[in-house]
Coordinates of C-alpha atoms in Angstrom, one line a residue:
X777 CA 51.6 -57.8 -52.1
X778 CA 48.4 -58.8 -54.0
X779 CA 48.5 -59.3 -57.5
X780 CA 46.2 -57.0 -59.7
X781 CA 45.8 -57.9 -63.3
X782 CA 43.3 -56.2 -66.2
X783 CA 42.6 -57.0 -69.5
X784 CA 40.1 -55.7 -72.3
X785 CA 39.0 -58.4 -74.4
X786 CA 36.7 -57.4 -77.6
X787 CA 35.4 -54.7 -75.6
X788 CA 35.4 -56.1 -72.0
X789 CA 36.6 -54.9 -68.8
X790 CA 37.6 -57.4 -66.6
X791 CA 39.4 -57.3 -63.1
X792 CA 41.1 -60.1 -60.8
X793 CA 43.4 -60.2 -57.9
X794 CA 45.3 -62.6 -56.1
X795 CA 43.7 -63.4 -52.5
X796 CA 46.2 -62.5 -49.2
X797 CA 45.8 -62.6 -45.9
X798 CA 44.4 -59.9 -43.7
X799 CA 46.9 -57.8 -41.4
X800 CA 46.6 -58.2 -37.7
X801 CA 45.7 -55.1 -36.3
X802 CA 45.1 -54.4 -32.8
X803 CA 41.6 -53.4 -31.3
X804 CA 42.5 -50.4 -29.9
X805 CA 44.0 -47.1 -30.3
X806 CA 47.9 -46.8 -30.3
X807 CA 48.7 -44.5 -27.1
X808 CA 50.1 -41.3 -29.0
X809 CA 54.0 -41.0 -28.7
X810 CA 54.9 -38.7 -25.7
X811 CA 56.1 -34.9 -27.1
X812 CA 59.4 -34.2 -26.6
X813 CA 60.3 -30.5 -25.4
X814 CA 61.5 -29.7 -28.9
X815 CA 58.1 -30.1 -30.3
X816 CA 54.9 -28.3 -29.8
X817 CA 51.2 -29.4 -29.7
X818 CA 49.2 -26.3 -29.9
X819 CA 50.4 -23.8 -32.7
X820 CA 49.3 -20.9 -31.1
X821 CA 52.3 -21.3 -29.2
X822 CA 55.1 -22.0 -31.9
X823 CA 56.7 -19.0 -33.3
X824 CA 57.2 -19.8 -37.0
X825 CA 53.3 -18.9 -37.0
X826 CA 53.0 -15.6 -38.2
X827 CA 50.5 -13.2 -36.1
X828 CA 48.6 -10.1 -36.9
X829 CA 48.6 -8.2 -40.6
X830 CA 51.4 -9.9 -42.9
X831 CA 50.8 -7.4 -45.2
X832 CA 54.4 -5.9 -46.3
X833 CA 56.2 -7.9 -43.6
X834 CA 59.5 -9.6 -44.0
X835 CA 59.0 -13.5 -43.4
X836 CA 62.2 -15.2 -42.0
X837 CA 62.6 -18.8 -42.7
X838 CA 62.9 -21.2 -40.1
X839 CA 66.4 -22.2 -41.3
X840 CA 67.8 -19.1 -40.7
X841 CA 67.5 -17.4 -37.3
X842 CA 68.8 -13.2 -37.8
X843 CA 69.7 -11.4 -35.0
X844 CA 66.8 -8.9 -33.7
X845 CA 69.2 -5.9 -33.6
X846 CA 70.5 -6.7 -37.1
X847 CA 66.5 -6.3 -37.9
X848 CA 65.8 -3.4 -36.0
X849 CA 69.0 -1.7 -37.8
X850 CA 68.1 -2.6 -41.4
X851 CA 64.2 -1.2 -40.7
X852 CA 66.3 2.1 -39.0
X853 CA 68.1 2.6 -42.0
X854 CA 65.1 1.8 -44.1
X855 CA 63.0 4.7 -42.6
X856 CA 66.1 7.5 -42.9
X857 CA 65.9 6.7 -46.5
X858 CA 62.3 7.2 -47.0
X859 CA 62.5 10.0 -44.5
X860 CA 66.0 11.7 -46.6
X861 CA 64.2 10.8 -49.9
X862 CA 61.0 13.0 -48.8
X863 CA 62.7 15.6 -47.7
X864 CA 64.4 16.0 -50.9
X865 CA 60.9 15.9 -53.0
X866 CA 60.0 19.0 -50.5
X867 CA 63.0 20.8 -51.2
X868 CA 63.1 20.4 -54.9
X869 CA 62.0 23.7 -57.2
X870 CA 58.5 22.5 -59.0
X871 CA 57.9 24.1 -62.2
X872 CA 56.4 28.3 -61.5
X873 CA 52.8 28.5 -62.3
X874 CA 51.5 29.9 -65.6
X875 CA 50.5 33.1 -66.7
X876 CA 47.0 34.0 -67.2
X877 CA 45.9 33.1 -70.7
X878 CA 48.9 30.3 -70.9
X879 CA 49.0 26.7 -70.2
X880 CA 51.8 24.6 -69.7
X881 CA 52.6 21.4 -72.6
X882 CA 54.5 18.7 -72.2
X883 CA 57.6 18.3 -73.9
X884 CA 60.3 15.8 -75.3
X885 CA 63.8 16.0 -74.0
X886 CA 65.6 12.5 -75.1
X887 CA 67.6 12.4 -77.9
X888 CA 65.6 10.7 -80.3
X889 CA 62.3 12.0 -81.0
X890 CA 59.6 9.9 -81.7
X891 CA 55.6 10.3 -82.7
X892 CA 53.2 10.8 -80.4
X893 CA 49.6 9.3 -81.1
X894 CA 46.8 9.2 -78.8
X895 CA 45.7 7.0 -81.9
X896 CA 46.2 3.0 -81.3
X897 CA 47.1 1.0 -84.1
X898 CA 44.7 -1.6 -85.0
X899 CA 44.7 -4.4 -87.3
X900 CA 41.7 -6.4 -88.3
X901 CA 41.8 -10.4 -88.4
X902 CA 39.7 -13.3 -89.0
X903 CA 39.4 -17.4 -88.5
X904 CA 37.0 -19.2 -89.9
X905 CA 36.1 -22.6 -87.1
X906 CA 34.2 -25.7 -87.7
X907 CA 30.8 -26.3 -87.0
X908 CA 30.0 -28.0 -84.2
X909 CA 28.6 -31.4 -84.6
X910 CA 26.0 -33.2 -82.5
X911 CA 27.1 -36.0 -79.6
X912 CA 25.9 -39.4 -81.5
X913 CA 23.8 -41.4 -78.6
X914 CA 25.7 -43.3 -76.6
X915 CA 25.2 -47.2 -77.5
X916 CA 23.5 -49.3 -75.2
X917 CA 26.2 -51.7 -73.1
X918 CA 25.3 -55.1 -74.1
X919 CA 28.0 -57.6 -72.0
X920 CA 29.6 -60.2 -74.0
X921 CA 27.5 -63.7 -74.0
X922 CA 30.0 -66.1 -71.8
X923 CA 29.0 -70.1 -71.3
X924 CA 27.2 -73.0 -73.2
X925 CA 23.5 -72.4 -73.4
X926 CA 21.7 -75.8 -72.8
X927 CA 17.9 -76.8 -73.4
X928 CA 16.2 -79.5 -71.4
X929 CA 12.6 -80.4 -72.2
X930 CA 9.4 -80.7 -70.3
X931 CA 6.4 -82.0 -70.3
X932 CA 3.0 -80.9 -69.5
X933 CA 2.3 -82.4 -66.1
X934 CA 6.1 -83.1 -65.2
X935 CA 6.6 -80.6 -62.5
X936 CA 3.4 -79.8 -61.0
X937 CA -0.6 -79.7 -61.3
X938 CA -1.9 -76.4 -61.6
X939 CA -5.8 -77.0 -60.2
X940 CA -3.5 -79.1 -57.1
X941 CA -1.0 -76.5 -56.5
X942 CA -3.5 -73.4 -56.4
X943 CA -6.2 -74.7 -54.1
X944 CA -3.5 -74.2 -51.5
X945 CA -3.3 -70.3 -52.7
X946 CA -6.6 -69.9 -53.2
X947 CA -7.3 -70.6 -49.9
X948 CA -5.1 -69.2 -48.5
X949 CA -6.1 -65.5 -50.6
X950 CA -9.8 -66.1 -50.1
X951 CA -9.2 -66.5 -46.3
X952 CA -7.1 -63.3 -46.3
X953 CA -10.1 -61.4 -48.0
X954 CA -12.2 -62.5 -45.9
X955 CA -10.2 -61.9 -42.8
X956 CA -9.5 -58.4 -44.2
X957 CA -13.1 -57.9 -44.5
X958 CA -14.4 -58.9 -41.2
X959 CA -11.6 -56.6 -39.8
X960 CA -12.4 -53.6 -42.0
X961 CA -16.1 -53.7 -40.9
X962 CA -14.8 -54.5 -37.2
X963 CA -13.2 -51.6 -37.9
X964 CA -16.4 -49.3 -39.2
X965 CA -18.2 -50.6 -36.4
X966 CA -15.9 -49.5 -33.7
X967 CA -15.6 -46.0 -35.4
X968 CA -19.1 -45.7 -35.5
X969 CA -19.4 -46.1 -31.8
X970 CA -16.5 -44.3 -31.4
X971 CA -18.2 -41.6 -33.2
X972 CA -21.5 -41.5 -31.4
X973 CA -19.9 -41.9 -27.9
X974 CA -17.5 -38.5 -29.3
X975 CA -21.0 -36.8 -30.2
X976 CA -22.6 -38.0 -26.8
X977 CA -19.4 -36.7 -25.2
X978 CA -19.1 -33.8 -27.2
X979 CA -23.1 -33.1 -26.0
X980 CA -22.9 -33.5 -22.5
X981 CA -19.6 -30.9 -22.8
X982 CA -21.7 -28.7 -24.5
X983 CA -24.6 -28.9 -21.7
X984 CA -21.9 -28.5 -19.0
X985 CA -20.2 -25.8 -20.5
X986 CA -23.7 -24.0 -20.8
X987 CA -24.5 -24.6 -17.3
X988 CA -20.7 -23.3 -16.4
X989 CA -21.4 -20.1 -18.3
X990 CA -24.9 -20.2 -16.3
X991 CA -23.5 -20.2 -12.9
X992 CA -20.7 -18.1 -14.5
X993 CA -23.4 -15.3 -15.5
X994 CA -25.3 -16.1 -12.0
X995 CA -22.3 -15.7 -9.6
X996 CA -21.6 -12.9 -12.0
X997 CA -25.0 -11.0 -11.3
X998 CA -24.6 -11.6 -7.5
X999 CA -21.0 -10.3 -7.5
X1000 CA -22.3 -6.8 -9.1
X1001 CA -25.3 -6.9 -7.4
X1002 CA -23.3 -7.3 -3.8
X1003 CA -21.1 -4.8 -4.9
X1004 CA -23.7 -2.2 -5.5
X1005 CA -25.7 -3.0 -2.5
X1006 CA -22.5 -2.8 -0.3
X1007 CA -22.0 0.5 -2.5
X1008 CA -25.4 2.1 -1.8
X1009 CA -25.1 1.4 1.8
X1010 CA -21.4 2.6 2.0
X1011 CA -23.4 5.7 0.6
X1012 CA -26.0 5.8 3.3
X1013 CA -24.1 5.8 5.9
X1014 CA -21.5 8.2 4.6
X1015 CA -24.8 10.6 4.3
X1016 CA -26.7 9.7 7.6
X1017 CA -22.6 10.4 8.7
X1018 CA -22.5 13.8 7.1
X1019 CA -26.2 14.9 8.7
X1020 CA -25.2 13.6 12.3
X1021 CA -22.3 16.2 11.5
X1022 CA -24.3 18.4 10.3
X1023 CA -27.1 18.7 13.1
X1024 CA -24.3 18.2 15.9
X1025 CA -22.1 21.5 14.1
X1026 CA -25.7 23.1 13.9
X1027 CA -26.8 22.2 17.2
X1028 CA -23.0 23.6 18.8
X1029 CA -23.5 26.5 16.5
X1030 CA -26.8 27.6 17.8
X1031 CA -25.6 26.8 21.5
X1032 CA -22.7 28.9 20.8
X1033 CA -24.1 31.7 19.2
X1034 CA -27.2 32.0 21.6
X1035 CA -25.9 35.4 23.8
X1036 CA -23.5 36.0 20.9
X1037 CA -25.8 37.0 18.5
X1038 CA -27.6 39.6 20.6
X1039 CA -24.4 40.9 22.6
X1040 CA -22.9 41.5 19.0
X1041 CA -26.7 42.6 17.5
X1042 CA -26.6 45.4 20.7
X1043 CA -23.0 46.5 20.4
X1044 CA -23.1 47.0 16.6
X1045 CA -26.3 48.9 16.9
X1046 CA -24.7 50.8 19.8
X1047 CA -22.0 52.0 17.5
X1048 CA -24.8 52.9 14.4
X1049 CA -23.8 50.2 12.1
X1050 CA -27.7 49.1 12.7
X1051 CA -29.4 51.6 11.5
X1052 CA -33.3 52.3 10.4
X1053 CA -33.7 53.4 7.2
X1054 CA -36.6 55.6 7.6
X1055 CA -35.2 57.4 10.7
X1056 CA -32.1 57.7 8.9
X1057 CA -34.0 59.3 5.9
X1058 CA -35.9 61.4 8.0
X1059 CA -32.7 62.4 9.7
X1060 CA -30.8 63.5 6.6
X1061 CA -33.1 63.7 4.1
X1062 CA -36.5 65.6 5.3
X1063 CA -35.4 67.1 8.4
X1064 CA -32.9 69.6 6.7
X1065 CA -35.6 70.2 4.3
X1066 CA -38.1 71.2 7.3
X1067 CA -35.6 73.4 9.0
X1068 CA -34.9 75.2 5.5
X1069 CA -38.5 75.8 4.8
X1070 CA -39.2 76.7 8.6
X1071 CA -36.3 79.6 8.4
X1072 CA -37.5 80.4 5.0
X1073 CA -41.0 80.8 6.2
X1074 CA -39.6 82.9 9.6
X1075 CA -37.6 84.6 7.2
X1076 CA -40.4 86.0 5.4
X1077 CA -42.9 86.7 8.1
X1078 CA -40.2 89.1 9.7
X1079 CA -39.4 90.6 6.8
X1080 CA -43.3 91.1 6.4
X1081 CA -43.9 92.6 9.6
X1082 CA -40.7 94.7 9.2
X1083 CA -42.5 96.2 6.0
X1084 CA -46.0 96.3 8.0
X1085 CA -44.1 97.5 11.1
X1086 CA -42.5 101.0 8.6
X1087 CA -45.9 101.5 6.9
X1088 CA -47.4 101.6 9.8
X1089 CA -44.7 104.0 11.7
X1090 CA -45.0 106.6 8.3
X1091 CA -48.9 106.2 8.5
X1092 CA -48.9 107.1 12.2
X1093 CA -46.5 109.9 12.1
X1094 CA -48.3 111.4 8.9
X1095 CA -51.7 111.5 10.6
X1096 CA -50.3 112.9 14.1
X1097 CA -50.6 116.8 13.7
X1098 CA -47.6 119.0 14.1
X1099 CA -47.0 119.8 17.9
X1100 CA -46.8 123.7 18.8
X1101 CA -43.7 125.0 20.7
X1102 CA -44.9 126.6 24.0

Protein backbone atom coordinates (compact mmCIF):
# COMPACT_ATOMS: atom_id res chain seq x y z
CA UNK A 1 0.00 0.00 0.00
CA UNK A 2 1.82 3.25 -0.80
CA UNK A 3 2.15 5.83 1.57
CA UNK A 4 0.56 9.36 0.57
CA UNK A 5 1.40 12.29 2.75
CA UNK A 6 0.44 16.27 2.24
CA UNK A 7 1.28 19.14 4.07
CA UNK A 8 0.72 23.04 3.55
CA UNK A 9 3.50 24.91 4.82
CA UNK A 10 3.15 29.02 4.83
CA UNK A 11 1.15 28.62 1.93
CA UNK A 12 2.63 25.61 0.02
CA UNK A 13 1.22 22.58 -1.42
CA UNK A 14 3.38 19.82 -1.30
CA UNK A 15 2.85 16.02 -2.24
CA UNK A 16 5.03 12.72 -1.64
CA UNK A 17 4.58 9.09 -1.66
CA UNK A 18 6.34 6.12 -0.77
CA UNK A 19 7.72 4.19 -3.95
CA UNK A 20 6.28 0.22 -4.38
CA UNK A 21 6.68 -2.17 -6.76
CA UNK A 22 4.64 -2.59 -9.89
CA UNK A 23 1.93 -5.56 -10.06
CA UNK A 24 2.56 -8.33 -12.48
CA UNK A 25 0.01 -8.41 -14.84
CA UNK A 26 -0.39 -10.69 -17.65
CA UNK A 27 -0.07 -9.55 -21.41
CA UNK A 28 -3.18 -10.72 -22.46
CA UNK A 29 -6.76 -10.73 -21.97
CA UNK A 30 -8.26 -13.02 -19.24
CA UNK A 31 -10.63 -15.65 -21.24
CA UNK A 32 -14.11 -14.49 -19.97
CA UNK A 33 -15.72 -16.99 -17.39
CA UNK A 34 -18.02 -19.53 -19.19
CA UNK A 35 -22.05 -18.49 -18.43
CA UNK A 36 -23.72 -20.76 -16.61
CA UNK A 37 -27.53 -21.57 -17.66
CA UNK A 38 -28.75 -19.50 -14.84
CA UNK A 39 -27.34 -16.38 -16.36
CA UNK A 40 -28.05 -14.58 -19.55
CA UNK A 41 -25.80 -12.60 -22.03
CA UNK A 42 -28.13 -10.78 -24.21
CA UNK A 43 -30.96 -8.84 -22.21
CA UNK A 44 -33.30 -9.01 -24.83
CA UNK A 45 -33.80 -12.33 -23.78
CA UNK A 46 -34.11 -11.98 -19.82
CA UNK A 47 -37.57 -11.42 -18.57
CA UNK A 48 -37.18 -8.95 -15.73
CA UNK A 49 -36.79 -6.42 -18.85
CA UNK A 50 -39.80 -4.76 -19.18
CA UNK A 51 -41.24 -4.47 -23.04
CA UNK A 52 -43.58 -2.23 -24.75
CA UNK A 53 -45.58 0.96 -23.00
CA UNK A 54 -44.97 0.79 -19.05
CA UNK A 55 -47.22 3.34 -18.75
CA UNK A 56 -49.77 2.36 -15.85
CA UNK A 57 -48.36 -1.18 -15.62
CA UNK A 58 -47.82 -3.17 -12.49
CA UNK A 59 -43.92 -3.94 -12.13
CA UNK A 60 -43.35 -7.24 -10.18
CA UNK A 61 -40.03 -7.51 -8.47
CA UNK A 62 -37.78 -10.14 -9.19
CA UNK A 63 -37.96 -11.46 -5.61
CA UNK A 64 -41.37 -12.28 -5.82
CA UNK A 65 -42.67 -14.52 -8.62
CA UNK A 66 -47.13 -14.17 -8.58
CA UNK A 67 -49.01 -16.59 -10.05
CA UNK A 68 -50.42 -15.47 -13.74
CA UNK A 69 -53.99 -16.49 -12.82
CA UNK A 70 -53.78 -14.68 -9.50
CA UNK A 71 -52.91 -11.56 -12.01
CA UNK A 72 -55.41 -12.13 -14.51
CA UNK A 73 -58.09 -12.38 -11.54
CA UNK A 74 -57.07 -9.21 -9.71
CA UNK A 75 -57.16 -7.10 -13.39
CA UNK A 76 -60.84 -9.19 -13.83
CA UNK A 77 -62.09 -7.85 -10.78
CA UNK A 78 -60.41 -4.48 -11.45
CA UNK A 79 -62.41 -3.96 -14.77
CA UNK A 80 -66.07 -5.16 -13.08
CA UNK A 81 -65.38 -2.31 -10.73
CA UNK A 82 -64.78 0.33 -13.16
CA UNK A 83 -67.42 -1.32 -15.39
CA UNK A 84 -70.17 -1.45 -11.97
CA UNK A 85 -68.95 2.06 -11.08
CA UNK A 86 -69.96 3.51 -14.66
CA UNK A 87 -72.90 2.03 -14.83
CA UNK A 88 -73.99 3.56 -11.73
CA UNK A 89 -72.87 7.27 -12.92
CA UNK A 90 -75.32 6.41 -16.00
CA UNK A 91 -78.05 5.47 -13.87
CA UNK A 92 -77.92 8.23 -11.37
CA UNK A 93 -80.75 11.19 -11.71
CA UNK A 94 -78.63 14.53 -12.75
CA UNK A 95 -80.05 17.63 -11.66
CA UNK A 96 -83.49 18.68 -14.38
CA UNK A 97 -82.56 21.53 -16.57
CA UNK A 98 -83.64 25.08 -15.88
CA UNK A 99 -86.41 27.03 -16.81
CA UNK A 100 -86.22 29.77 -19.31
CA UNK A 101 -85.11 32.97 -17.75
CA UNK A 102 -83.44 30.82 -14.59
CA UNK A 103 -80.03 29.67 -13.96
CA UNK A 104 -78.94 27.21 -11.63
CA UNK A 105 -76.33 28.51 -8.36
CA UNK A 106 -74.33 26.59 -6.49
CA UNK A 107 -75.00 26.09 -3.05
CA UNK A 108 -73.58 25.12 0.53
CA UNK A 109 -74.77 21.98 2.16
CA UNK A 110 -72.13 21.26 5.14
CA UNK A 111 -72.77 22.12 8.40
CA UNK A 112 -70.67 24.95 8.89
CA UNK A 113 -70.89 27.72 6.59
CA UNK A 114 -67.99 29.56 5.58
CA UNK A 115 -67.13 32.76 3.17
CA UNK A 116 -66.74 32.52 -0.18
CA UNK A 117 -64.28 34.97 -2.01
CA UNK A 118 -63.15 34.87 -5.39
CA UNK A 119 -60.82 37.56 -3.67
CA UNK A 120 -57.21 36.10 -2.61
CA UNK A 121 -55.77 37.44 0.38
CA UNK A 122 -52.50 39.23 -0.12
CA UNK A 123 -49.96 40.49 2.04
CA UNK A 124 -47.14 42.77 1.07
CA UNK A 125 -43.47 42.13 2.34
CA UNK A 126 -40.09 43.41 1.95
CA UNK A 127 -36.06 42.49 2.53
CA UNK A 128 -33.63 44.68 2.13
CA UNK A 129 -29.99 42.49 0.72
CA UNK A 130 -26.52 43.63 0.53
CA UNK A 131 -24.77 45.00 -2.26
CA UNK A 132 -22.83 43.01 -4.15
CA UNK A 133 -19.18 43.56 -3.97
CA UNK A 134 -16.57 43.23 -6.61
CA UNK A 135 -14.07 39.81 -6.87
CA UNK A 136 -10.60 41.42 -5.65
CA UNK A 137 -7.95 40.17 -8.42
CA UNK A 138 -6.62 37.12 -7.71
CA UNK A 139 -2.80 37.46 -6.55
CA UNK A 140 -0.19 36.37 -8.61
CA UNK A 141 1.38 32.71 -7.27
CA UNK A 142 4.79 33.41 -6.33
CA UNK A 143 6.36 29.80 -5.02
CA UNK A 144 8.23 29.95 -1.88
CA UNK A 145 12.24 30.64 -2.43
CA UNK A 146 13.82 26.99 -1.30
CA UNK A 147 17.92 26.59 -1.23
CA UNK A 148 21.16 28.65 -0.51
CA UNK A 149 21.76 31.15 -3.27
CA UNK A 150 25.59 31.21 -4.07
CA UNK A 151 27.72 33.76 -6.26
CA UNK A 152 30.96 32.73 -7.96
CA UNK A 153 32.92 35.42 -9.83
CA UNK A 154 34.26 35.82 -13.33
CA UNK A 155 36.49 37.38 -15.15
CA UNK A 156 36.50 38.96 -18.40
CA UNK A 157 38.30 36.52 -20.61
CA UNK A 158 37.79 33.39 -18.17
CA UNK A 159 35.39 31.43 -20.24
CA UNK A 160 35.75 32.24 -23.75
CA UNK A 161 36.90 34.93 -26.45
CA UNK A 162 34.20 36.45 -28.18
CA UNK A 163 36.06 37.59 -31.76
CA UNK A 164 37.42 33.48 -31.43
CA UNK A 165 34.21 31.94 -30.63
CA UNK A 166 32.07 33.88 -33.36
CA UNK A 167 34.26 33.46 -36.52
CA UNK A 168 33.07 29.89 -36.28
CA UNK A 169 29.25 31.35 -36.46
CA UNK A 170 29.87 33.80 -38.57
CA UNK A 171 30.92 31.50 -41.04
CA UNK A 172 28.97 29.31 -40.65
CA UNK A 173 25.72 32.17 -41.07
CA UNK A 174 27.48 33.86 -43.94
CA UNK A 175 27.84 30.52 -45.79
CA UNK A 176 24.13 29.83 -45.10
CA UNK A 177 23.20 33.25 -46.78
CA UNK A 178 25.01 32.68 -49.33
CA UNK A 179 23.95 29.08 -49.95
CA UNK A 180 20.28 30.38 -49.49
CA UNK A 181 21.02 32.84 -52.15
CA UNK A 182 22.48 30.91 -54.83
CA UNK A 183 19.52 28.45 -54.27
CA UNK A 184 16.85 31.20 -54.35
CA UNK A 185 18.15 32.54 -57.68
CA UNK A 186 18.66 28.73 -58.86
CA UNK A 187 15.33 28.80 -58.07
CA UNK A 188 14.17 32.12 -60.18
CA UNK A 189 16.08 30.82 -62.93
CA UNK A 190 14.40 27.52 -63.23
CA UNK A 191 10.96 29.24 -62.90
CA UNK A 192 11.79 31.38 -65.47
CA UNK A 193 12.37 28.66 -67.87
CA UNK A 194 9.76 26.88 -66.48
CA UNK A 195 7.69 29.75 -67.35
CA UNK A 196 8.75 30.34 -70.91
CA UNK A 197 8.80 26.53 -71.83
CA UNK A 198 4.73 26.73 -70.13
CA UNK A 199 4.20 29.88 -72.57
CA UNK A 200 5.98 27.99 -75.53
CA UNK A 201 3.85 25.06 -74.54
CA UNK A 202 0.83 26.94 -73.93
CA UNK A 203 1.57 28.46 -77.81
CA UNK A 204 1.98 25.52 -79.67
CA UNK A 205 -1.55 24.21 -77.80
CA UNK A 206 -2.99 27.20 -78.91
CA UNK A 207 -1.78 26.67 -82.71
CA UNK A 208 -2.88 22.99 -82.50
CA UNK A 209 -6.02 23.61 -81.07
CA UNK A 210 -6.63 26.23 -83.98
CA UNK A 211 -5.69 23.87 -86.59
CA UNK A 212 -8.13 21.12 -84.70
CA UNK A 213 -10.95 23.55 -84.86
CA UNK A 214 -9.65 24.08 -88.71
CA UNK A 215 -9.94 20.60 -89.80
CA UNK A 216 -12.95 20.50 -87.37
CA UNK A 217 -14.80 23.36 -89.40
CA UNK A 218 -13.27 21.63 -92.83
CA UNK A 219 -14.49 18.00 -92.18
CA UNK A 220 -17.48 19.92 -90.93
CA UNK A 221 -18.09 21.76 -94.38
CA UNK A 222 -17.49 18.43 -96.31
CA UNK A 223 -19.89 16.51 -94.03
CA UNK A 224 -22.86 19.07 -95.00
CA UNK A 225 -21.70 19.54 -98.18
CA UNK A 226 -21.79 15.49 -98.83
CA UNK A 227 -24.95 15.43 -97.22
CA UNK A 228 -26.64 17.90 -99.46
CA UNK A 229 -25.12 16.55 -102.63
CA UNK A 230 -26.16 13.02 -101.66
CA UNK A 231 -29.56 14.94 -100.82
CA UNK A 232 -30.00 16.70 -104.20
CA UNK A 233 -29.26 13.59 -106.02
CA UNK A 234 -31.56 11.44 -103.75
CA UNK A 235 -33.92 14.28 -105.26
CA UNK A 236 -33.04 13.64 -108.84
CA UNK A 237 -33.55 10.53 -109.11
CA UNK A 238 -36.72 10.34 -107.00
CA UNK A 239 -37.91 12.99 -109.87
CA UNK A 240 -36.34 11.36 -113.12
CA UNK A 241 -38.31 8.13 -111.00
CA UNK A 242 -41.57 9.91 -110.89
CA UNK A 243 -41.37 11.09 -114.79
CA UNK A 244 -40.32 7.50 -116.00
CA UNK A 245 -43.77 6.79 -114.06
CA UNK A 246 -45.22 9.26 -115.44
CA UNK A 247 -44.45 8.82 -119.27
CA UNK A 248 -44.75 4.85 -118.89
CA UNK A 249 -48.67 5.52 -117.02
CA UNK A 250 -49.07 8.03 -119.98
CA UNK A 251 -47.70 5.98 -122.54
CA UNK A 252 -50.21 2.70 -121.19
CA UNK A 253 -52.92 5.26 -120.92
CA UNK A 254 -52.76 6.42 -124.47
CA UNK A 255 -52.26 2.65 -125.65
CA UNK A 256 -55.25 1.80 -123.67
CA UNK A 257 -57.48 4.39 -124.51
CA UNK A 258 -56.68 4.44 -128.35
CA UNK A 259 -60.15 2.45 -129.71
CA UNK A 260 -61.71 3.36 -126.31
CA UNK A 261 -62.03 6.82 -126.72
CA UNK A 262 -63.77 6.67 -130.08
CA UNK A 263 -65.93 3.43 -129.36
CA UNK A 264 -67.10 5.45 -126.19
CA UNK A 265 -67.06 9.04 -128.37
CA UNK A 266 -69.54 6.97 -131.00
CA UNK A 267 -71.82 5.24 -128.55
CA UNK A 268 -72.40 8.32 -126.41
CA UNK A 269 -73.21 10.37 -129.41
CA UNK A 270 -75.36 7.44 -130.56
CA UNK A 271 -77.45 7.77 -127.45
CA UNK A 272 -77.59 12.02 -127.87
CA UNK A 273 -75.43 12.87 -124.98
CA UNK A 274 -73.09 14.50 -127.89
CA UNK A 275 -75.00 16.88 -129.14
CA UNK A 276 -74.41 20.15 -131.46
CA UNK A 277 -75.54 23.06 -130.08
CA UNK A 278 -76.70 24.90 -133.03
CA UNK A 279 -78.67 21.94 -134.48
CA UNK A 280 -79.96 21.49 -131.17
CA UNK A 281 -81.08 25.33 -131.14
CA UNK A 282 -82.31 25.11 -134.39
CA UNK A 283 -84.21 22.02 -133.42
CA UNK A 284 -86.06 23.45 -130.37
CA UNK A 285 -85.63 26.84 -130.53
CA UNK A 286 -86.21 28.23 -134.30
CA UNK A 287 -87.86 25.43 -135.91
CA UNK A 288 -91.16 25.72 -133.64
CA UNK A 289 -90.93 29.27 -134.29
CA UNK A 290 -90.99 28.59 -138.24
CA UNK A 291 -93.77 26.15 -138.10
CA UNK A 292 -95.88 28.71 -135.90
CA UNK A 293 -95.26 31.51 -138.25
CA UNK A 294 -95.80 29.12 -141.41
CA UNK A 295 -99.45 28.09 -139.99
CA UNK A 296 -99.99 31.54 -139.00
CA UNK A 297 -99.19 32.78 -142.40
CA UNK A 298 -101.47 29.64 -144.01
CA UNK A 299 -103.82 30.61 -141.50
CA UNK A 300 -104.31 33.93 -142.87
CA UNK A 301 -104.05 33.39 -146.52
CA UNK A 302 -107.10 30.93 -146.20
CA UNK A 303 -108.92 32.96 -144.34
CA UNK A 304 -108.18 35.74 -147.02
CA UNK A 305 -109.27 33.81 -149.89
CA UNK A 306 -112.32 32.57 -147.86
CA UNK A 307 -113.29 36.37 -147.58
CA UNK A 308 -112.20 36.91 -151.42
CA UNK A 309 -113.81 33.54 -152.31
CA UNK A 310 -117.66 35.12 -150.59
CA UNK A 311 -117.14 38.60 -152.12
CA UNK A 312 -116.67 37.20 -155.08
CA UNK A 313 -119.68 34.55 -154.95
CA UNK A 314 -122.25 37.84 -153.77
CA UNK A 315 -120.54 39.93 -156.64
CA UNK A 316 -121.30 37.17 -159.15
CA UNK A 317 -124.73 36.23 -158.11
CA UNK A 318 -125.72 40.14 -157.86
CA UNK A 319 -124.65 40.84 -161.45
CA UNK A 320 -126.23 37.41 -162.96
CA UNK A 321 -129.82 38.63 -164.02
CA UNK A 322 -132.87 36.86 -162.71
CA UNK A 323 -133.71 33.67 -164.81
CA UNK A 324 -137.36 33.53 -166.32
CA UNK A 325 -139.47 30.35 -165.54
CA UNK A 326 -140.48 28.78 -168.94
Amino acid sequence: MAFVSQRETSGTYTFSSRPRAVDNRSRYREAPPEQTPGQYGNIMYDRRVVRGNTYAQRVIPTTTQADMAELQRQQEQRRRAVARRRAREQERVGTPEALQGRQHMEVQTELYLEELSNQVTEADAECQTHAFLDRPDTPLFIPAKSGVDVATQIEDGELFDFDQEVQPLLEVLVGKVMEQSLLEVMEEEELACLRAQQRAFEERRNAQLCEVQRLQEQERRHAEEKERRIAQQKEVLKREKEVAEKMAARAYTQQHLANLVPSIFTSLRCHGFFTDTLQHDVETNFLPWLMNEVHCTADQRHSSRSVLDEMIKEVVLRRRPPQTDL
